[in-house]
Amino acid sequence: MQLHEFLTPADQVAQRTGPGNRIVLSSRVRLARNVSGFAFPGWAKKADRQRACDLLCEAVGRQPEMQGAFTASLDSLSAMDKQILVERHLISREHAAKGAGSALLLSRDESLCVMVNEEDHLRMQALLPGFQLPEVWRAIDRLDTGLEQSLEYVFSRELGYLTACPTNVGTGIRVSAMLHLPALVLDEQITQIIQAVNKLGLAVRGLYGEGTEALGNVFQVSNQMTLGESEAEIVERLSKVVAQVIEHEDNARARLLEKESKVVFNHIGRAYGILANAHSVSSKEAINLLSLLRLGIDLGTLPGTPRALVDELSILTQPAHLQANHSDKLTAEQRDIRRADMLRHALRDVRRPIVPPPPAPPLDKPPAP
Amino acid sequence: MLCQKKEARVHLTDVKEGKVKKVDLCEDCAKAKNIEDPAGFALADLLLGLGASEELTSGATEGSPLVCPHCGFTQADFKKTGRLGCPACYETFKDGLLGMLKTMHKGNRHCGKVPRGLALGREVQERIQGLQRSLEQAVATEDYEQAARLRDEIKALKENPGAVMAG
Ligand SMILES: [Zn+2]
Ligand SMILES: [Zn+2]
């Protein structure tokens, strides 16, 4: 089966919801595992890497969760297919650069994805929409326990699961949540928040773009340390921190509406103006403006417009997704024009933003996390 | 890291967390950062923090660089890639690694999930030790009936740990 036949269309992906997905776009847990008898993928001889790949694909494919999964060797996927998987956050850029001897298995519901011979023999991730870190941990824990029956993991009583990079040794776990934080950015509180979260030993990075640049006001919060702390402790610690960041974002939204509503409505109105009317929009500009439109929906300026529409467009305006809908190879300029055409068309029935009536004061303060 | 004033001559690729980050430096900046030869530049330092590549060599004795007997990986390879060659490398480079792990992690000992086979092994071992103590006691008190029962139980546990523990 071809990847485009397997993948859920973007409009249906955008319909997937989870608790708290107004601010938490998705929750993810990734485990790194290696099996005995083979060098790590980056150092293994080609023939050994292929042998390990076959063994691992077979074992993963046998798991009940992976029935009906999409399985592919990385050399059988086109550059565009790989890029689409990256844009869907299903595989890493590093894995997309791999070829023969590396593979991927994606479960039918796309919530489980196993990268074979990335940096480690297995990099398995569970991904769910919204704020559900314990749930993603349970899902990946189950898959991992199932794999234990047929694979011999390299494990040391002292250092835990051994990984190619010492930064992952121990639990091999990376727990992360993707957060949409436009108000903290507009209110210029984001740097402070990032520093505070960093002090707790957690990493914050912009989802798109390089380094600290955060396109679309999307930030990923994740644990850094994997040794000396159990999986449950890491999940709980991250959940607590994310709950606090959500509270700060909510407070910033309330503050902006109360004190600087003109600034906020100006941003939202301009974003709508460009997205609904422009004839050339770059990928970066689209991500940033769609973020503001999403904020506009959250704040009630676009009554009747579902959040899913913005989420769908956030997927479809990315370069590989845009290219996939056209048979001829597009230049960057052509893509910007097609992107604008698609946005104008998608937003043709969306009325321009209104200034919503001020919200009634909350009766109770939300409970502290 | 990059001044953007001059043409970048030194190009490094930092692969972290699955994201590829290109680091471009002009010659001046590279010199200032002591990275004149990009091939000799320690990617380990970039990935794991400055000093990481030096730390790993601390286990080596003067003049005899450590080589992993299982996979042939050397500390120079680690310096270049920031990755280890095979699981046995953890044993080979243990002395240098422990110091490094201390700085990058919360603790020095794993306290998370244990593969079920191993967890069972520990449980069974503890049970066997307990039974053995009871057996010695039974022999000491000349309760041979009890001793025989305990001996059979230990034997069964050693032969088929899974079935006995489940039952
Ligand atoms: Zn420079
Ligand atoms: Zn080795």
Coordinates of C-alpha atoms and ligand atoms in Angstrom, one line a residue:
Chain A
M1 CA 0.0 0.0 0.0
Q2 CA 1.2 3.5 -0.8
L3 CA 1.7 6.0 2.0
H4 CA -0.9 8.4 0.7
E5 CA -3.5 5.6 0.6
F6 CA -2.8 4.7 4.2
L7 CA -2.5 8.1 5.8
T8 CA -5.7 9.6 7.3
P9 CA -6.6 12.8 5.3
A10 CA -5.7 16.1 7.0
D11 CA -9.4 17.1 7.5
Q12 CA -10.0 13.9 9.5
V13 CA -6.7 14.3 11.5
A14 CA -7.9 17.8 12.4
Q15 CA -11.2 16.3 13.8
R16 CA -9.3 14.2 16.3
T17 CA -9.7 15.8 19.7
G18 CA -8.4 15.2 23.2
P19 CA -8.9 16.8 26.6
G20 CA -7.4 20.3 26.8
N21 CA -6.5 20.4 23.1
R22 CA -7.3 24.1 23.1
I23 CA -3.8 24.7 24.3
V24 CA -2.1 21.2 24.3
L25 CA -2.0 20.2 20.7
S26 CA -0.6 16.7 21.4
S27 CA 1.0 14.5 23.9
R28 CA 3.8 12.1 23.0
V29 CA 6.1 9.5 24.7
R30 CA 9.1 8.0 22.9
L31 CA 11.1 5.0 24.1
A32 CA 14.6 4.1 22.9
R33 CA 15.5 0.4 23.0
N34 CA 18.3 -1.7 21.6
V35 CA 18.6 -5.4 21.2
S36 CA 21.7 -7.6 22.1
G37 CA 23.9 -9.0 19.4
F38 CA 24.2 -5.9 17.3
A39 CA 26.2 -2.7 17.4
F40 CA 24.1 0.5 17.5
P41 CA 22.7 1.5 14.0
G42 CA 25.2 4.3 13.4
W43 CA 28.2 2.0 13.9
A44 CA 26.8 -1.3 12.7
K45 CA 28.1 -2.8 9.4
K46 CA 25.6 -2.6 6.6
A47 CA 24.7 -6.3 6.5
D48 CA 24.2 -6.4 10.3
R49 CA 22.0 -3.3 10.2
Q50 CA 19.9 -5.0 7.6
R51 CA 19.7 -8.2 9.6
A52 CA 18.7 -6.3 12.8
C53 CA 16.1 -4.3 10.7
D54 CA 14.4 -7.5 9.4
L55 CA 14.4 -9.1 12.9
L56 CA 12.9 -6.0 14.5
C57 CA 10.3 -5.3 11.8
E58 CA 9.1 -8.9 12.2
A59 CA 8.8 -8.6 16.0
V60 CA 7.1 -5.2 15.9
G61 CA 4.7 -6.3 13.1
R62 CA 3.6 -9.3 15.3
Q63 CA 2.3 -7.1 18.1
P64 CA -1.5 -6.9 18.4
E65 CA -1.4 -3.1 18.3
M66 CA 0.4 -3.2 15.0
Q67 CA -2.1 -5.3 13.1
G68 CA -2.9 -3.5 9.8
A69 CA 0.1 -1.3 10.2
F70 CA 1.9 0.6 7.4
T71 CA 5.4 -0.9 7.1
A72 CA 8.1 0.4 4.9
S73 CA 11.8 0.3 4.4
L74 CA 13.1 3.8 4.3
D75 CA 14.7 3.3 0.8
S76 CA 11.2 2.4 -0.6
L77 CA 9.8 5.8 0.3
S78 CA 10.1 8.9 -1.9
A79 CA 11.6 12.1 -0.5
M80 CA 8.1 13.6 -0.5
D81 CA 6.6 10.7 1.5
K82 CA 9.3 11.0 4.0
Q83 CA 8.8 14.8 4.3
I84 CA 5.0 14.2 4.8
L85 CA 5.8 11.9 7.6
V86 CA 8.0 14.6 9.2
E87 CA 5.3 17.2 8.7
R88 CA 2.8 14.9 10.5
H89 CA 5.4 14.5 13.4
L90 CA 5.4 10.8 12.8
I91 CA 9.1 10.4 12.1
S92 CA 12.2 12.5 12.9
R93 CA 14.1 14.4 10.3
E94 CA 17.1 12.2 11.2
H95 CA 15.1 9.1 10.3
A96 CA 13.8 10.6 7.1
A97 CA 17.4 10.9 6.0
K98 CA 17.9 7.2 6.3
G99 CA 17.7 4.6 3.5
A100 CA 18.1 0.8 3.3
G101 CA 18.5 -0.9 6.6
S102 CA 16.1 1.4 8.4
A103 CA 12.3 1.1 8.5
L104 CA 9.1 2.5 10.0
L105 CA 5.9 0.9 11.2
L106 CA 2.9 3.0 11.7
S107 CA -0.2 1.6 13.5
R108 CA -3.6 1.8 11.7
D109 CA -4.9 4.6 13.9
E110 CA -1.5 6.4 13.6
S111 CA -1.2 6.7 17.4
L112 CA 1.9 4.3 17.5
C113 CA 4.9 4.8 15.3
V114 CA 8.1 2.7 15.5
M115 CA 11.3 3.8 13.8
V116 CA 13.6 0.9 13.2
N117 CA 17.4 1.7 13.1
E118 CA 17.2 5.4 13.7
E119 CA 19.9 6.3 16.2
D120 CA 18.8 3.3 18.3
H121 CA 17.5 -0.1 17.1
L122 CA 14.0 0.9 18.2
R123 CA 12.5 4.4 18.7
M124 CA 8.8 3.8 19.4
Q125 CA 6.4 6.6 20.0
A126 CA 2.8 7.0 21.1
L127 CA 1.1 10.2 20.0
L128 CA -2.4 11.4 21.1
P129 CA -4.2 14.7 20.6
G130 CA -4.7 16.9 23.7
F131 CA -3.3 16.6 27.2
Q132 CA -3.0 12.9 28.0
L133 CA 0.6 12.1 29.1
P134 CA -0.3 9.2 31.3
E135 CA -2.3 7.7 28.5
V136 CA 0.5 7.9 25.9
W137 CA 2.9 6.4 28.5
R138 CA 0.5 3.5 29.1
A139 CA 0.1 2.9 25.4
I140 CA 3.9 2.7 24.7
D141 CA 4.6 0.8 27.9
R142 CA 2.1 -1.9 26.6
L143 CA 3.8 -2.1 23.2
D144 CA 7.2 -2.3 24.8
T145 CA 6.2 -5.0 27.2
G146 CA 4.8 -7.0 24.3
L147 CA 8.1 -6.7 22.4
E148 CA 10.0 -7.9 25.5
Q149 CA 8.6 -11.4 24.9
S150 CA 10.4 -11.9 21.6
L151 CA 13.3 -9.4 21.7
E152 CA 16.3 -9.4 24.1
Y153 CA 16.8 -5.8 25.1
V154 CA 20.2 -4.7 26.2
F155 CA 19.6 -3.7 29.8
S156 CA 21.9 -3.1 32.7
R157 CA 20.7 -3.2 36.3
E158 CA 22.8 -0.2 37.0
L159 CA 22.3 2.0 33.9
G160 CA 18.9 0.6 32.6
Y161 CA 18.3 0.5 28.9
L162 CA 21.5 1.1 27.0
T163 CA 21.3 3.6 24.2
A164 CA 23.6 4.9 21.5
C165 CA 23.7 8.3 23.1
P166 CA 24.4 8.6 26.8
T167 CA 21.8 11.3 27.1
N168 CA 19.0 8.7 26.7
V169 CA 20.4 5.9 28.8
G170 CA 18.3 4.6 31.7
T171 CA 14.6 4.7 30.9
G172 CA 15.2 5.8 27.3
I173 CA 12.1 7.9 27.6
R174 CA 11.3 11.3 26.1
V175 CA 7.9 12.6 27.3
S176 CA 6.7 15.7 25.5
A177 CA 3.7 18.0 25.0
M178 CA 3.2 20.4 22.2
L179 CA 1.7 23.6 23.4
H180 CA 0.1 26.5 21.6
L181 CA 1.0 29.6 23.6
P182 CA 0.1 32.7 21.5
A183 CA -0.9 34.9 24.5
L184 CA 2.4 34.2 26.4
V185 CA 4.3 35.3 23.3
L186 CA 2.1 38.4 22.6
D187 CA 2.4 39.4 26.3
E188 CA 6.2 38.9 26.1
Q189 CA 6.1 36.5 29.0
I190 CA 7.4 33.5 27.1
T191 CA 11.1 33.9 27.8
Q192 CA 10.4 34.0 31.5
I193 CA 8.3 30.9 31.3
I194 CA 10.9 29.0 29.3
Q195 CA 13.6 29.9 31.8
A196 CA 11.4 28.8 34.7
V197 CA 10.7 25.5 33.0
N198 CA 14.3 25.0 32.1
K199 CA 15.2 25.5 35.8
L200 CA 13.1 22.4 36.5
G201 CA 15.3 20.3 34.2
L202 CA 12.8 20.3 31.3
A203 CA 13.5 21.5 27.8
V204 CA 11.4 23.9 25.8
R205 CA 11.9 24.3 22.1
G206 CA 10.1 25.9 19.3
L207 CA 8.4 23.2 17.3
Y208 CA 9.0 24.6 13.8
G209 CA 12.1 26.6 12.8
E210 CA 15.5 26.2 14.2
G211 CA 17.0 26.8 17.6
T212 CA 14.8 29.0 19.8
E213 CA 12.7 30.3 16.9
A214 CA 9.1 29.2 17.5
L215 CA 7.0 29.5 14.5
G216 CA 3.3 29.5 15.0
N217 CA 3.7 30.0 18.8
V218 CA 4.0 26.3 19.2
F219 CA 6.4 25.0 21.9
Q220 CA 7.5 21.5 22.9
V221 CA 8.1 20.8 26.6
S222 CA 10.0 17.6 27.3
N223 CA 12.2 15.9 29.9
Q224 CA 15.9 15.9 29.4
M225 CA 17.1 13.5 32.0
T226 CA 16.5 9.7 31.6
L227 CA 18.6 8.2 34.4
G228 CA 17.8 8.3 38.1
E229 CA 14.1 8.9 37.7
S230 CA 11.3 6.5 36.9
E231 CA 9.0 6.8 33.9
A232 CA 6.0 7.5 36.2
E233 CA 7.8 10.3 38.0
I234 CA 8.9 11.9 34.7
V235 CA 5.3 11.7 33.4
E236 CA 3.9 13.2 36.6
R237 CA 6.5 16.0 36.8
L238 CA 5.9 17.0 33.2
S239 CA 2.1 16.9 33.6
K240 CA 2.4 19.2 36.6
V241 CA 4.6 21.7 34.7
V242 CA 2.4 21.6 31.6
A243 CA -0.7 22.2 33.8
Q244 CA 1.0 25.3 35.1
V245 CA 2.0 26.6 31.7
I246 CA -1.7 26.2 30.6
E247 CA -2.7 28.3 33.6
H248 CA -0.2 31.0 32.7
E249 CA -1.4 31.0 29.0
D250 CA -5.1 31.3 30.2
N251 CA -4.1 34.1 32.5
A252 CA -2.2 35.9 29.8
R253 CA -5.2 35.6 27.5
A254 CA -7.5 37.1 30.1
R255 CA -5.1 39.9 30.9
L256 CA -4.6 40.8 27.2
L257 CA -8.4 40.8 26.6
E258 CA -8.8 43.1 29.6
K259 CA -5.9 45.5 29.2
E260 CA -4.8 45.3 25.6
S261 CA -7.8 44.1 23.7
K262 CA -7.0 46.4 20.7
V263 CA -3.6 44.8 20.3
V264 CA -5.1 41.3 20.3
F265 CA -7.9 42.1 17.9
N266 CA -5.5 43.9 15.7
H267 CA -3.3 40.9 15.4
I268 CA -6.3 38.6 14.8
G269 CA -7.9 40.9 12.3
R270 CA -4.7 41.3 10.3
A271 CA -4.1 37.6 10.3
Y272 CA -7.6 37.0 8.9
G273 CA -7.1 39.8 6.3
I274 CA -4.0 38.3 4.9
L275 CA -5.0 34.6 5.0
A276 CA -8.4 35.3 3.4
N277 CA -7.2 37.7 0.8
A278 CA -3.5 37.3 -0.1
H279 CA -2.3 35.8 -3.3
S280 CA 1.1 34.6 -2.1
V281 CA 1.8 33.3 1.4
S282 CA 5.0 31.6 2.5
S283 CA 5.0 28.5 4.7
K284 CA 6.4 30.4 7.6
E285 CA 3.9 33.3 7.3
A286 CA 1.0 30.8 7.1
I287 CA 2.1 29.0 10.3
N288 CA 2.3 32.3 12.2
L289 CA -1.0 33.7 10.9
L290 CA -2.9 30.5 11.4
S291 CA -1.8 30.5 15.0
L292 CA -3.4 33.9 15.5
L293 CA -6.5 32.7 13.7
R294 CA -6.6 29.8 16.2
L295 CA -6.3 32.3 19.0
G296 CA -9.2 34.3 17.5
I297 CA -11.4 31.2 17.5
D298 CA -10.5 30.5 21.2
L299 CA -11.4 34.0 22.1
G300 CA -14.7 34.0 20.4
T301 CA -13.9 36.4 17.5
L302 CA -14.9 33.9 14.8
P303 CA -18.2 32.4 16.0
G304 CA -19.1 29.3 14.0
T305 CA -15.6 28.6 12.7
P306 CA -14.3 25.3 14.1
R307 CA -10.8 25.0 15.4
A308 CA -10.4 21.9 13.2
L309 CA -10.5 24.1 10.1
V310 CA -7.3 25.9 11.3
D311 CA -5.7 22.7 12.3
E312 CA -6.4 21.2 8.9
L313 CA -4.9 24.2 7.2
S314 CA -1.8 24.0 9.4
I315 CA -1.2 20.6 8.1
L316 CA -2.1 21.2 4.5
T317 CA 0.0 24.4 4.0
Q318 CA 3.3 22.7 4.8
P319 CA 5.5 22.3 1.8
A320 CA 5.3 18.5 1.2
H321 CA 1.6 18.4 1.8
L322 CA 1.1 21.2 -0.6
Q323 CA 3.3 19.6 -3.2
A324 CA 1.5 16.2 -2.8
N325 CA -1.7 17.7 -4.1
H326 CA 0.0 18.7 -7.4
S327 CA 1.5 16.4 -9.9
D328 CA 4.0 18.9 -11.3
K329 CA 7.0 19.9 -9.2
L330 CA 6.4 23.3 -7.8
T331 CA 9.0 26.0 -7.2
A332 CA 8.9 27.8 -3.8
E333 CA 7.2 30.8 -5.5
Q334 CA 4.6 28.6 -7.1
R335 CA 4.0 26.9 -3.8
D336 CA 3.4 30.3 -2.1
I337 CA 0.8 31.1 -4.7
R338 CA -0.9 27.7 -4.4
R339 CA -0.8 28.0 -0.7
A340 CA -2.6 31.4 -0.8
D341 CA -5.1 30.0 -3.3
M342 CA -5.9 27.2 -0.9
L343 CA -6.2 29.5 2.1
R344 CA -8.5 31.9 0.3
H345 CA -10.7 29.1 -0.8
A346 CA -10.8 27.4 2.6
L347 CA -11.7 30.7 4.3
R348 CA -14.2 31.9 1.7
D349 CA -17.2 31.3 4.0
V350 CA -15.5 32.5 7.2
R351 CA -16.9 35.9 8.2
R352 CA -14.4 38.5 9.3
P353 CA -13.6 38.5 13.0
I354 CA -16.0 40.3 15.4
V355 CA -15.2 41.9 18.8
P356 CA -16.9 39.5 21.2
P357 CA -18.8 40.8 24.2
P358 CA -16.5 40.7 27.3
P359 CA -16.8 37.4 29.1
A360 CA -18.6 37.2 32.4
P361 CA -16.2 37.2 35.3
P362 CA -15.4 33.6 36.4
L363 CA -17.3 32.5 39.5
D364 CA -14.4 30.5 40.8
K365 CA -10.7 30.5 40.2
P366 CA -9.7 27.4 38.3
P367 CA -8.3 24.8 40.8
A368 CA -4.6 24.8 41.1
P369 CA -2.9 21.9 39.4
Chain B
M1 CA 27.0 31.0 17.5
L2 CA 27.0 32.7 14.1
C3 CA 27.8 36.3 13.5
Q4 CA 26.3 36.5 10.0
K5 CA 28.8 39.2 9.1
K6 CA 31.2 37.1 7.1
E7 CA 30.9 34.2 4.8
A8 CA 30.6 31.0 6.7
R9 CA 33.5 28.6 6.0
V10 CA 33.0 26.0 8.7
H11 CA 29.8 24.0 8.5
L12 CA 28.7 21.6 11.2
T13 CA 25.7 19.5 11.5
D14 CA 24.2 19.0 14.9
V15 CA 21.7 16.2 15.0
K16 CA 19.8 16.3 18.3
E17 CA 16.5 14.9 19.2
G18 CA 15.9 14.0 15.6
K19 CA 16.3 17.6 14.5
V20 CA 19.1 18.5 12.2
K21 CA 20.6 21.9 13.0
K22 CA 23.2 23.4 10.7
V23 CA 25.8 25.4 12.4
D24 CA 27.7 27.7 10.1
L25 CA 30.6 29.7 11.3
C26 CA 33.0 32.1 9.6
E27 CA 36.7 31.5 10.0
D28 CA 37.1 34.1 12.7
C29 CA 34.2 32.8 14.8
A30 CA 35.5 29.2 14.3
K31 CA 39.0 30.3 15.5
A32 CA 37.5 32.1 18.5
K33 CA 35.7 28.9 19.4
N34 CA 38.8 26.8 18.7
I35 CA 37.2 25.0 15.9
E36 CA 39.8 25.5 13.2
D37 CA 39.5 22.0 11.9
P38 CA 35.9 21.0 11.6
A39 CA 36.8 17.3 11.2
G40 CA 38.6 17.4 14.5
F41 CA 35.8 19.3 16.2
A42 CA 34.1 17.3 18.9
L43 CA 30.5 16.8 18.0
A44 CA 30.3 15.2 21.4
D45 CA 30.9 18.6 22.9
L46 CA 28.2 20.2 20.9
L47 CA 25.7 17.5 21.7
L48 CA 26.6 16.6 25.3
G49 CA 28.1 19.8 26.6
L50 CA 31.7 21.1 26.5
G51 CA 34.2 18.8 28.0
A52 CA 32.2 15.6 27.2
S53 CA 34.7 14.3 24.7
E54 CA 37.6 14.9 27.1
E55 CA 35.7 13.2 29.9
L56 CA 35.5 9.9 28.1
T57 CA 39.3 9.7 27.8
S58 CA 39.8 9.8 31.5
G59 CA 39.5 6.0 31.7
A60 CA 42.4 5.5 29.4
T61 CA 45.9 5.1 30.7
E62 CA 48.7 7.1 29.2
G63 CA 49.6 6.2 25.6
S64 CA 47.0 3.3 25.2
P65 CA 43.8 4.6 23.9
L66 CA 40.7 2.6 24.9
V67 CA 39.2 0.5 22.1
C68 CA 35.9 -1.4 22.6
P69 CA 36.8 -5.1 22.2
H70 CA 33.4 -5.9 20.9
C71 CA 33.0 -3.3 18.1
G72 CA 36.3 -1.5 17.7
F73 CA 34.9 1.9 18.8
T74 CA 37.4 4.4 20.1
Q75 CA 37.2 7.5 22.1
A76 CA 38.1 9.4 19.0
D77 CA 35.0 8.0 17.4
F78 CA 32.9 9.2 20.3
K79 CA 34.5 12.6 20.1
K80 CA 33.5 12.8 16.5
T81 CA 29.9 11.5 16.7
G82 CA 28.8 11.9 20.3
R83 CA 27.4 8.4 20.2
L84 CA 28.7 5.0 21.4
G85 CA 29.4 2.0 19.1
C86 CA 27.7 -0.9 20.8
P87 CA 26.2 -1.7 24.2
A88 CA 29.5 -3.1 25.4
C89 CA 31.0 0.4 24.9
Y90 CA 29.3 1.3 28.2
E91 CA 31.6 -1.2 30.0
T92 CA 34.7 -0.2 27.9
F93 CA 34.3 3.5 28.6
K94 CA 32.7 3.1 32.0
D95 CA 35.1 5.2 34.0
G96 CA 34.8 8.2 31.8
L97 CA 31.1 7.8 31.2
L98 CA 30.1 7.7 34.8
G99 CA 31.3 11.2 35.4
M100 CA 29.6 12.4 32.3
L101 CA 26.3 10.7 33.2
K102 CA 26.4 12.4 36.6
T103 CA 26.4 15.8 35.0
M104 CA 23.6 15.2 32.5
H105 CA 21.2 13.1 34.5
K106 CA 19.3 13.2 37.8
G107 CA 21.1 10.2 39.2
N108 CA 23.6 7.6 38.4
R109 CA 21.4 4.5 38.8
H110 CA 18.4 3.4 36.8
C111 CA 15.2 3.3 38.8
G112 CA 12.6 2.8 36.1
K113 CA 11.1 -0.1 34.2
V114 CA 12.9 -3.4 34.2
P115 CA 12.2 -6.0 31.5
R116 CA 9.8 -8.6 32.9
G117 CA 12.2 -11.6 32.5
L118 CA 14.8 -9.8 34.6
A119 CA 12.3 -8.6 37.2
L120 CA 11.1 -12.2 37.7
G121 CA 14.6 -13.4 38.0
R122 CA 15.2 -11.1 41.0
E123 CA 12.0 -12.1 42.6
V124 CA 12.7 -15.7 42.2
Q125 CA 16.2 -15.4 43.5
E126 CA 14.9 -13.6 46.7
R127 CA 12.3 -16.4 47.2
I128 CA 14.9 -19.1 46.8
Q129 CA 17.2 -17.4 49.3
G130 CA 14.3 -17.2 51.8
L131 CA 13.4 -20.9 51.3
Q132 CA 17.1 -21.8 51.7
R133 CA 17.2 -20.1 55.1
S134 CA 14.0 -21.9 56.2
L135 CA 15.6 -25.2 55.0
E136 CA 18.7 -24.7 57.1
Q137 CA 16.5 -23.9 60.1
A138 CA 14.4 -27.0 59.5
V139 CA 17.5 -29.2 59.4
A140 CA 18.9 -27.5 62.5
T141 CA 15.6 -28.3 64.4
E142 CA 15.6 -31.8 62.9
D143 CA 12.2 -31.2 61.2
Y144 CA 13.1 -33.5 58.3
E145 CA 9.5 -33.6 56.9
Q146 CA 9.5 -29.8 56.5
A147 CA 13.1 -29.9 55.1
A148 CA 12.1 -32.3 52.4
R149 CA 9.1 -30.2 51.4
L150 CA 11.3 -27.1 51.2
R151 CA 14.0 -28.9 49.2
D152 CA 11.3 -29.9 46.6
E153 CA 10.0 -26.4 46.5
I154 CA 13.5 -24.9 45.8
K155 CA 14.1 -27.5 43.2
A156 CA 10.8 -26.7 41.4
L157 CA 11.5 -23.0 41.5
K158 CA 15.0 -23.5 40.0
E159 CA 13.7 -25.7 37.2
N160 CA 10.7 -23.7 36.2
P161 CA 10.6 -20.2 37.9
G162 CA 7.7 -18.8 35.8
A163 CA 5.2 -21.5 36.6
V164 CA 5.9 -21.6 40.3
M165 CA 5.8 -17.8 40.7
A166 CA 2.5 -17.6 38.7
G167 CA 0.9 -20.3 40.8
Ligands
ZN1 ZN 31.5 35.0 12.3
ZN2 ZN 31.5 -1.2 21.6

